[in-house]
Structure formats: structure tokens, C-alpha cells
Coordinates of C-alpha atoms in Angstrom, one line a residue:
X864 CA 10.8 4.9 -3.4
X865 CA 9.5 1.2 -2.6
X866 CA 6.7 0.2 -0.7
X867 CA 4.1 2.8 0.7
X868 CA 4.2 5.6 2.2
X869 CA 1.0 7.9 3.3
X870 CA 1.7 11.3 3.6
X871 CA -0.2 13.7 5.4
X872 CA -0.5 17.3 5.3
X873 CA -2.0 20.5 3.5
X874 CA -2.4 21.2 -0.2
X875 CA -3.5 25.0 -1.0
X876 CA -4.0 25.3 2.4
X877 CA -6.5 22.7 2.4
X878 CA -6.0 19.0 4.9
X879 CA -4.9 16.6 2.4
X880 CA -3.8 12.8 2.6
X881 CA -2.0 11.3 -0.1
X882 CA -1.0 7.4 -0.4
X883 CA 2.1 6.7 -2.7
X884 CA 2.7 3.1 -3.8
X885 CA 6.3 2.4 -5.5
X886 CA 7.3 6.2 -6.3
X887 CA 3.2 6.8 -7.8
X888 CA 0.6 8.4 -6.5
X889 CA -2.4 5.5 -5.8
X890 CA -4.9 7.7 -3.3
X891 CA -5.7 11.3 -2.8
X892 CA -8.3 12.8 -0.5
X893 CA -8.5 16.7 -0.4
X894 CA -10.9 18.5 2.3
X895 CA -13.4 20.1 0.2
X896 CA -16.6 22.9 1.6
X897 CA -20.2 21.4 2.0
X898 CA -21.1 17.7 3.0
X899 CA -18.8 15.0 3.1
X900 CA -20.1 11.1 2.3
X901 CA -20.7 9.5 5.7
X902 CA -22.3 12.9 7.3
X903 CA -25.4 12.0 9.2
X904 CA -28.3 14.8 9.5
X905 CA -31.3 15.1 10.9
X906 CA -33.4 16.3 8.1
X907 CA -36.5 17.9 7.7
X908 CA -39.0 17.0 4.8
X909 CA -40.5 19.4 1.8
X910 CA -43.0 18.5 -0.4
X911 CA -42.2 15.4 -2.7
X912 CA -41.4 16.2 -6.1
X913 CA -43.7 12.9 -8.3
X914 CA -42.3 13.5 -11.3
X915 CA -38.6 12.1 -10.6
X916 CA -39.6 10.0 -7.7
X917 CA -38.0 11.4 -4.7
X918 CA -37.9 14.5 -2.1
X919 CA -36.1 17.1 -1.0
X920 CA -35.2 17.9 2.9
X921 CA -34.1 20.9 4.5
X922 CA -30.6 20.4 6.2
X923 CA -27.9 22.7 8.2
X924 CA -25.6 22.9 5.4
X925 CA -28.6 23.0 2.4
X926 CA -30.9 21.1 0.9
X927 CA -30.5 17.4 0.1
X928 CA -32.0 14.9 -2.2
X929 CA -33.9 11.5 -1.0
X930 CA -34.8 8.6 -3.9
X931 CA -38.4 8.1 -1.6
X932 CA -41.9 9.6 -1.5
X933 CA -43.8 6.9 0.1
X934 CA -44.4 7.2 3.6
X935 CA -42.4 10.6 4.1
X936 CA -45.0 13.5 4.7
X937 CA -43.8 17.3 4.3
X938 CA -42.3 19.0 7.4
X939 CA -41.3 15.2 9.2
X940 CA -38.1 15.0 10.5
X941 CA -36.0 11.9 9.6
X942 CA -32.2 10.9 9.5
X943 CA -30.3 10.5 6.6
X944 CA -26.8 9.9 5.4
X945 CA -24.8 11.0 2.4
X946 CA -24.1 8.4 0.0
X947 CA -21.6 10.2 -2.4
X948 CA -21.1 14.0 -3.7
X949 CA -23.5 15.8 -5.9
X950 CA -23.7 16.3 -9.4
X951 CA -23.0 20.4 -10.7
X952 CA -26.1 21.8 -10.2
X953 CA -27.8 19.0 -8.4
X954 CA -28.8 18.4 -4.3
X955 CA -26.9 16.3 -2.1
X956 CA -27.8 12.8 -2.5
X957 CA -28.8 11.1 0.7
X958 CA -30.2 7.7 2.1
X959 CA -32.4 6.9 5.1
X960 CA -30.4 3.5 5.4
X961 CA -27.9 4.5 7.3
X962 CA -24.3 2.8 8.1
X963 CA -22.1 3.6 10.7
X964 CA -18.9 2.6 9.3
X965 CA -14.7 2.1 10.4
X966 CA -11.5 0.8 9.9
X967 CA -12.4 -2.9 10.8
X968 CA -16.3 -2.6 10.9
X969 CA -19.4 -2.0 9.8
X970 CA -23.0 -1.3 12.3
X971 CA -26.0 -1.9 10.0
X972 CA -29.2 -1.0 11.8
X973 CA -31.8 -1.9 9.5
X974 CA -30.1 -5.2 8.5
X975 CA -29.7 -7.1 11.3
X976 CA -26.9 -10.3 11.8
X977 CA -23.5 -10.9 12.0
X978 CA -21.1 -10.8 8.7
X979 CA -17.5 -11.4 7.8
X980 CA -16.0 -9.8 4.8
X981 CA -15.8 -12.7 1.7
X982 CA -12.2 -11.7 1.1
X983 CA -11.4 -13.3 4.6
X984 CA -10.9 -17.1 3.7
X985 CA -9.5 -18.9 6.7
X986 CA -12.3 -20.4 8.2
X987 CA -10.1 -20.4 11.7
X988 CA -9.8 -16.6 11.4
X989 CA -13.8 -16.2 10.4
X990 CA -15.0 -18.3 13.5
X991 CA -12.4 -16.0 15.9
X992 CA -14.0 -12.8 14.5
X993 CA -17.6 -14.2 14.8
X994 CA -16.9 -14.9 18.1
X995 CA -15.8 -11.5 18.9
X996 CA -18.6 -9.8 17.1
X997 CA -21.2 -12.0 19.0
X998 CA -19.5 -10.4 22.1
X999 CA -19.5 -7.2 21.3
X1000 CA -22.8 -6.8 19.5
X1001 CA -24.9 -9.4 22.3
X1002 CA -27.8 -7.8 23.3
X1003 CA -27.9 -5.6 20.2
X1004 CA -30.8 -5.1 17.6
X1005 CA -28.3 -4.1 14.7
X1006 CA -26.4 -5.6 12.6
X1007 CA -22.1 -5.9 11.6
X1008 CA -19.8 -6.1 9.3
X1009 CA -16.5 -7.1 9.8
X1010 CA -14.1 -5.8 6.9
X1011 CA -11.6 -7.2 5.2
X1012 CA -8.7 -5.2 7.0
X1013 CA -9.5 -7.1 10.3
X1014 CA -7.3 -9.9 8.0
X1015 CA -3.9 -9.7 10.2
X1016 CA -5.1 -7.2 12.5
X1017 CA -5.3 -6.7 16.5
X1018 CA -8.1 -7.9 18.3
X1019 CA -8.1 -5.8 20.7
X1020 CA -8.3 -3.0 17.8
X1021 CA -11.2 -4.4 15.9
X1022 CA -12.9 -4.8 19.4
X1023 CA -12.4 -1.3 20.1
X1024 CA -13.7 -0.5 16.8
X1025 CA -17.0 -2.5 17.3
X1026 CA -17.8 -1.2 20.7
X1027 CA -17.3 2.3 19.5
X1028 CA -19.5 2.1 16.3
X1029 CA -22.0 0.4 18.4
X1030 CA -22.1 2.8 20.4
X1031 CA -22.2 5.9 18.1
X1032 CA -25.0 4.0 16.2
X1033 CA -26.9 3.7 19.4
X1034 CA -26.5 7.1 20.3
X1035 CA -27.9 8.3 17.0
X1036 CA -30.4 6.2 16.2
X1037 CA -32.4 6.9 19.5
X1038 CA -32.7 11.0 18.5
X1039 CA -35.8 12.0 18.9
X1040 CA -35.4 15.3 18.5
X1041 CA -36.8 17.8 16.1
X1042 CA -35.2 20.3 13.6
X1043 CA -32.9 20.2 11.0
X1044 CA -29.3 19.1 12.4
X1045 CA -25.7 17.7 11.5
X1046 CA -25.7 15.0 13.9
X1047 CA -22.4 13.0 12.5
X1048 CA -19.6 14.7 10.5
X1049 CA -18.2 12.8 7.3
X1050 CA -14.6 12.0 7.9
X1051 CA -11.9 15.1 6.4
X1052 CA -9.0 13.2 4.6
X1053 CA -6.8 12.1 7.6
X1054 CA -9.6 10.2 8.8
X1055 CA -11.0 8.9 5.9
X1056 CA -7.1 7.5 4.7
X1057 CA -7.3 5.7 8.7
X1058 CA -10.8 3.9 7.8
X1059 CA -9.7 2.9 3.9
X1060 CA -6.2 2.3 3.2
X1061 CA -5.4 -0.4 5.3
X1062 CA -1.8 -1.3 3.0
X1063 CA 0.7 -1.5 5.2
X1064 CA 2.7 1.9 5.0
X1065 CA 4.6 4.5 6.8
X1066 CA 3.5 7.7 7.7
X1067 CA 4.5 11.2 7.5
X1068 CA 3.6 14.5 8.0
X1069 CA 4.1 17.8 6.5
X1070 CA 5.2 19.8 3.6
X1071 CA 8.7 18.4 3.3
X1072 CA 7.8 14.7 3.0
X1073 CA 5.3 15.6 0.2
X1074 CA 8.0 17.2 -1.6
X1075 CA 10.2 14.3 -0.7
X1076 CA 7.5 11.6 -1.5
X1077 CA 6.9 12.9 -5.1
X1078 CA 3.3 13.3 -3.8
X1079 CA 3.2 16.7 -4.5
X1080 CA 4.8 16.5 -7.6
X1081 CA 2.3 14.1 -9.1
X1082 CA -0.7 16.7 -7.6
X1083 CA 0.6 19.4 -9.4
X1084 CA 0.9 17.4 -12.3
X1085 CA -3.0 16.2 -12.3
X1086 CA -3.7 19.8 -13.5
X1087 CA -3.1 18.8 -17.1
X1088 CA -5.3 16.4 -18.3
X1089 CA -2.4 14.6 -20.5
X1090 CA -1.6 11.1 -19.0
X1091 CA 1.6 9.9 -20.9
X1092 CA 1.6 6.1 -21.5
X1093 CA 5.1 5.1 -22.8
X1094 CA 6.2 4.8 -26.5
X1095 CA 4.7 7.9 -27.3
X1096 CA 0.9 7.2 -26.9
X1097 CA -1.3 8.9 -24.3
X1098 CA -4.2 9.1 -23.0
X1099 CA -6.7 12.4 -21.9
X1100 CA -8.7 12.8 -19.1
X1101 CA -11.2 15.4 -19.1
X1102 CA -14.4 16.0 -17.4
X1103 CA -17.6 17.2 -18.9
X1104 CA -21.1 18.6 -17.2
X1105 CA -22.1 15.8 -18.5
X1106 CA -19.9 13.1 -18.3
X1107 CA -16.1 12.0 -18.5
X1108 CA -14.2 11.9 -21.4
X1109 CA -10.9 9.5 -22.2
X1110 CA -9.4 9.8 -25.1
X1111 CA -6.4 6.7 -25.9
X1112 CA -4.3 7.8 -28.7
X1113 CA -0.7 5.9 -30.1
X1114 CA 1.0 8.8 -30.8
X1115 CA 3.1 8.4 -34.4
X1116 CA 2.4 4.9 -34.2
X1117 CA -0.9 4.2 -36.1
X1118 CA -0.6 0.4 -36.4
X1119 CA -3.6 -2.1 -34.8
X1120 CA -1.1 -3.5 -32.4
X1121 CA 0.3 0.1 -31.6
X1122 CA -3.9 0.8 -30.6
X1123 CA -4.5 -2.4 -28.7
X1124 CA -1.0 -1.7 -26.6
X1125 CA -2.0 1.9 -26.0
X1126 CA -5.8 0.7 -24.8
X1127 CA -4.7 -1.8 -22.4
X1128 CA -2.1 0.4 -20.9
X1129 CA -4.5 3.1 -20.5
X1130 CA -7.3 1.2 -19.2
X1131 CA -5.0 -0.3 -16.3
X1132 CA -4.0 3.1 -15.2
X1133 CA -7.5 4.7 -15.9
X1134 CA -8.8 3.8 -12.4
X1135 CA -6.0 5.6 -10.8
X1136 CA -6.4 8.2 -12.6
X1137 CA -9.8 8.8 -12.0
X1138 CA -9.6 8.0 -8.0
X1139 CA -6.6 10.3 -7.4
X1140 CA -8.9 13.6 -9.8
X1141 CA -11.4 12.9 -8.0
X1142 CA -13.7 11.9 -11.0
X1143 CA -17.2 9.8 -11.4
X1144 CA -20.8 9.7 -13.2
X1145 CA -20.5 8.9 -16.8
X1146 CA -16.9 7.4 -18.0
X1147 CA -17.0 7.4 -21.8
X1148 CA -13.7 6.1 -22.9
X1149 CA -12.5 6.5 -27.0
X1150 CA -10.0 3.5 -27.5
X1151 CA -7.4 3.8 -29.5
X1152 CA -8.1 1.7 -32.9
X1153 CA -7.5 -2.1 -32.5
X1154 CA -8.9 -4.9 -33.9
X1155 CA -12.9 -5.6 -33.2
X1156 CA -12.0 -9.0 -32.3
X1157 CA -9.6 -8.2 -29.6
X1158 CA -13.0 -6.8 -27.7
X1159 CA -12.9 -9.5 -25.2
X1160 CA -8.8 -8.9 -24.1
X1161 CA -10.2 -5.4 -23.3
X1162 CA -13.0 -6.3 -21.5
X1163 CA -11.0 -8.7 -19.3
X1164 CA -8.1 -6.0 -18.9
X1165 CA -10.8 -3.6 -18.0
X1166 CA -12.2 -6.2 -15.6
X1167 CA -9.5 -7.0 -13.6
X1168 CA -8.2 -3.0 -12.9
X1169 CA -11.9 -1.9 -12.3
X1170 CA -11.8 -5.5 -9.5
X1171 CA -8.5 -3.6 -8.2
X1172 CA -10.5 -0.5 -7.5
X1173 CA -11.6 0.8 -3.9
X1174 CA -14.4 3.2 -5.9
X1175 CA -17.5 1.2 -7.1
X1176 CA -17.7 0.8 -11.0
X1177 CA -19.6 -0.5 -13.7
X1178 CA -18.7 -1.6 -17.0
X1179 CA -21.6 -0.5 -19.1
X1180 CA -20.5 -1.8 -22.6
X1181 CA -19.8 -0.2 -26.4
X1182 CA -21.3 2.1 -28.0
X1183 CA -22.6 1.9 -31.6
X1184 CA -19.4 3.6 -32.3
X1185 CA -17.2 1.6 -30.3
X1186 CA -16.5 4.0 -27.1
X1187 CA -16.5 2.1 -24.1
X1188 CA -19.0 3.2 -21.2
X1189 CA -18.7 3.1 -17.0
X1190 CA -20.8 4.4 -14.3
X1191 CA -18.6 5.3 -11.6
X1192 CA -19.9 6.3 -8.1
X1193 CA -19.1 9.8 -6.8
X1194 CA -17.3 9.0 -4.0
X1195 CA -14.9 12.5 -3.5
X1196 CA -15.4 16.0 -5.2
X1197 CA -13.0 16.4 -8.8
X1198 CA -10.0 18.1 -7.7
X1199 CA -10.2 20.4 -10.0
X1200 CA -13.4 21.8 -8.3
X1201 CA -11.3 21.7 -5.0
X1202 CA -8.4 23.5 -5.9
X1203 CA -9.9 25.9 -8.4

């Protein structure tokens, strides 16, 4: 099947959104238990734990973690956002910097002005969105973002989308109240696949275009950690407590040029494959053997597919033993976890 197609409707009997592109599965989000990325709370302050540097508050749905000491005194209420899912074992990260953010924009309250995406060029197209920022946000303290999907989209869409951040972001930044509270929901998956893919697709709903789609076919198949990568070779996906491990291998093939093929193929699909599991934290990937001098063709493969990725990622380097690291943000639970 060409083009793409998102499809919407319940895995496990849990809200699920899936985005095929070209017959492959290129997006999954899966509604999950506990806070979402985006959820706003009021939060209430306990004592600061010094020795990492940070605090934990008291929140409706648990405790959470803040990376700040200074200035927060124990049993102050403040409002935070959740800037990705935990760790195993570890609180809900959280900021006090707090973004309200949509399909075409952005309200930043602490950083004040008025900002177009970089990925818009046409300077005729910038200046028409400036102008209908400065119109909607006139009079306002706070700051705006306008994304990269207002490219080719409907002004009268991206000024409904202004106006009703602003207006959520006023709203919640003028509580006063006191007491722990969930003042603004994280979006579930239907929502979240409105605000972030922004390819033009068609949509459908229910169980029988998931079948249709082969979405549901490539979900069941992420239960085995076995990617095949043509010709034999393969790559494995598996997550740690601690970390993520990828393991390229050739298959029969044990020839250099059988390794570097392997390692580029898998490194172009690995950012799928991590998006659509659900996986972040520590990417350790074991190449399959190639040539030390081809080290710069894999870092510029690896380059571009990580620069094609929605999910923030950072190429860390080698390792002594020559294991490539990432640091991926947590951005969705592991669908294992999910589904288990």
C-alpha cells in the first residue's frame, strides 16, 4: 500500500494510533497507565534530596522528580510538566518550564517573543505567519512557536490553534490555588498522532483497517526482538534495565563488505525500530565487523536517519571496543511494558 495511512483504533483493548508509510509501520503510540509527557500538575514540594541535586513533589497520580533545589522550600506548591516517561524504578521526571504545545504552535511562557520554525524557508510565508502570531499573541506576556507543519497549512487553522493555546496557557498559569492537582492531561494516542504527524495521510478507524493496513501485523510482530535485514543478516533489539542493546549480525556471510552492508542497513532502520517499541535511555549498538576505516560512512549513515527522526537523539561515539553509543529521550513507555 502507497502513501500513508493513519489508523486508529484499540490494541489489547488499549486506544492505539498507528502511522503506516509505504506498506511499514513508521509510528506507534499506545495508551499506557500513569502520566503521559505534556501532563501539567500542580505539585507539592518534599524535602530536597542534596546528594543528586533535585526534589521530589507529591502529585495526584504519585510522586514526581524535579532537577532543582534552589529556591523550592518543602510543602510549596508549584506547576510542573512531564518531560518524558520514567526510568523502571525511578519518579516521573518533571520541569517547571512549562510549554503548552499543538499541531501548529508552541506558547512559551517563561521565554517570551515570537518564533518561526527554521525548517520554514520562504521568507513570504515567515513574514505571513509573524504577522498572524503578532495578532494573536498582542497584548500577551508569553512567548510562540510556530511549527514546521504550519508549512502549507490553513490560516484560519493555525489561528485557531494560537488563540486556544494562548488561552489554555493563560488559564493555567494564573492558578493560585493550593494542593496537589492534575491540572492538564498529556494527550492519549489519537491526540498525540493530530499534534505530531503532520504527513499527509488518510485516516481510518477500527479493527478491520488495522488488519487491512498491515498495522497490526507489524505490532504483533515487534514481540520478537529479531529485525530481519535482507540477505540473511539481522539485527536484535532488546532492552536492558540498564540500557538497549543492538546486535547487527551478516548471517552466513562473514566477509567485511557483508558487515559494513549489514551496519548501514540496520542503522537506517534502527530509529524506526526503536520509535515504533517504544525504546530510549542508553542505545548501545554491536556493529557487525567492517573495516575501522569505514567509521566515518557509519557515522554519516547514522547521522542522516537519527536527522529523519521525530524522537531527540544523540550520537555519543565508540566504545574502546568499537560498540556505538546513543542517548535517546524517553518520549513513550516500551511496548513491551504496555502490552505485557
Amino acid at each position: 500500500m502507497k502513501g500513508a495511512t493513519i489508523v486508529l483504533g484499540e490494541i489489547a483493548g488499549r486506544e492505539t494510533a498507528a502511522l503506516m508509510k509505504d506498506g511499514k509501520l513508521d509510528d506507534l503510540f499506545v495508551a499506557h497507565d500513569g502520566p503521559v509527557p505534556g501532563a501539567i500538575y500542580r505539585a507539592v514540594a518534599g524535602r530536597p534530596m542534596k546528594g543528586q541535586g533535585g526534589i521530589f513533589l507529591e502529585t495526584p497520580d504519585g510522586p514526581v522528580y524535579l532537577r532543582q533545589i534552589k529556591g523550592i522550600s518543602p510543602g510549596e506548591t508549584l506547576l510542573v510538566q512531564v518531560t518524558s516517561h520514567a526510568e523502571p524504578g525511578k519518579a516521573v521526571p518533571v520541569t517547571h518550564k512549562i510549554l503548552f504545545k499543538s499541531r501548529y504552535a508552541i506558547v512559551t511562557p517563561e521565554a517570551p517573543g515570537l518564533n518561526v520554525s527554521r525548517q520554514i524557508k520562504d521568507d513570504d510565508l515567515r513574514d505571513a505567519l509573524l504577522e498572524i502570531a503578532h495578532e494573536l499573541m498582542e497584548g500577551s506576556e508569553y512567548g510562540l512557536i510556530l511549527r514546521s507543519s504550519c508549512d502549507g497549512a490553513d490560516e484560519a487553522a493555525i489561528a485557531e490553534d494560537i488563540a486556544e493555546m494562548r488561552t489554555l496557557a493563560e488559564s493555567v498559569m494564573a492558578d493560585k490555588s493550593r494542593g496537589a492537582e492534575l491540572l492538564v492531561e498529556g494527550d492519549g494516542p489519537e491526540a498525540r498522532a493530530w499534534r505530531e504527524w503532520t504527513v499527509p495521510a488518510s485516516v481510518e478507524r477500527g479493527s478491520e483497517p488495522l488488519e487491512a493496513t498491515g498495522a497490526l501485523e507489524a505490532i504483533e510482530a515487534l514481540s520478537s526482538p529479531i529485525v530481519p535485514l535482507g540477505g540473511g543478516a539481522s539485527m536484535a533489539v532488546e532492552e536492558t534495565r540498564a540500557l538497549v542493546a543492538v546486535d547487527v549480525n551478516t548471517g552466513g556471510d562473514t566477509s567485511p563488505a557483508a558487515g559494513l552492508k549489514a551496519t548501514i542497513a540496520a542503522l537506517r532502520d534502527l530509529p524506526r525500530q526503536l520509535r515504533v517499541r517504544g525504546l530510549g535511555g542508553v542505545i548501545v549498538i554491536d556493529p557487525a565487523p567492517f573495516p575501522k576505516k569505514e567509521r566515518r560512512q557509519i557515522e554519516q549513515v547514522l547521522r542522516a536517519a537519527l536527522r529523519a527522526d521525530p524522537v531527540e537523539t544523540n550520537f555519543v561515539g565508540w566504545t574502546p571496543m568499537g560498540n556505538i553509543e546513543l542517548q535517546r529521550k524517553r518520549d513513550r513507555i516500551a511496548l513491551t511494558e504496555i502490552l505485557r
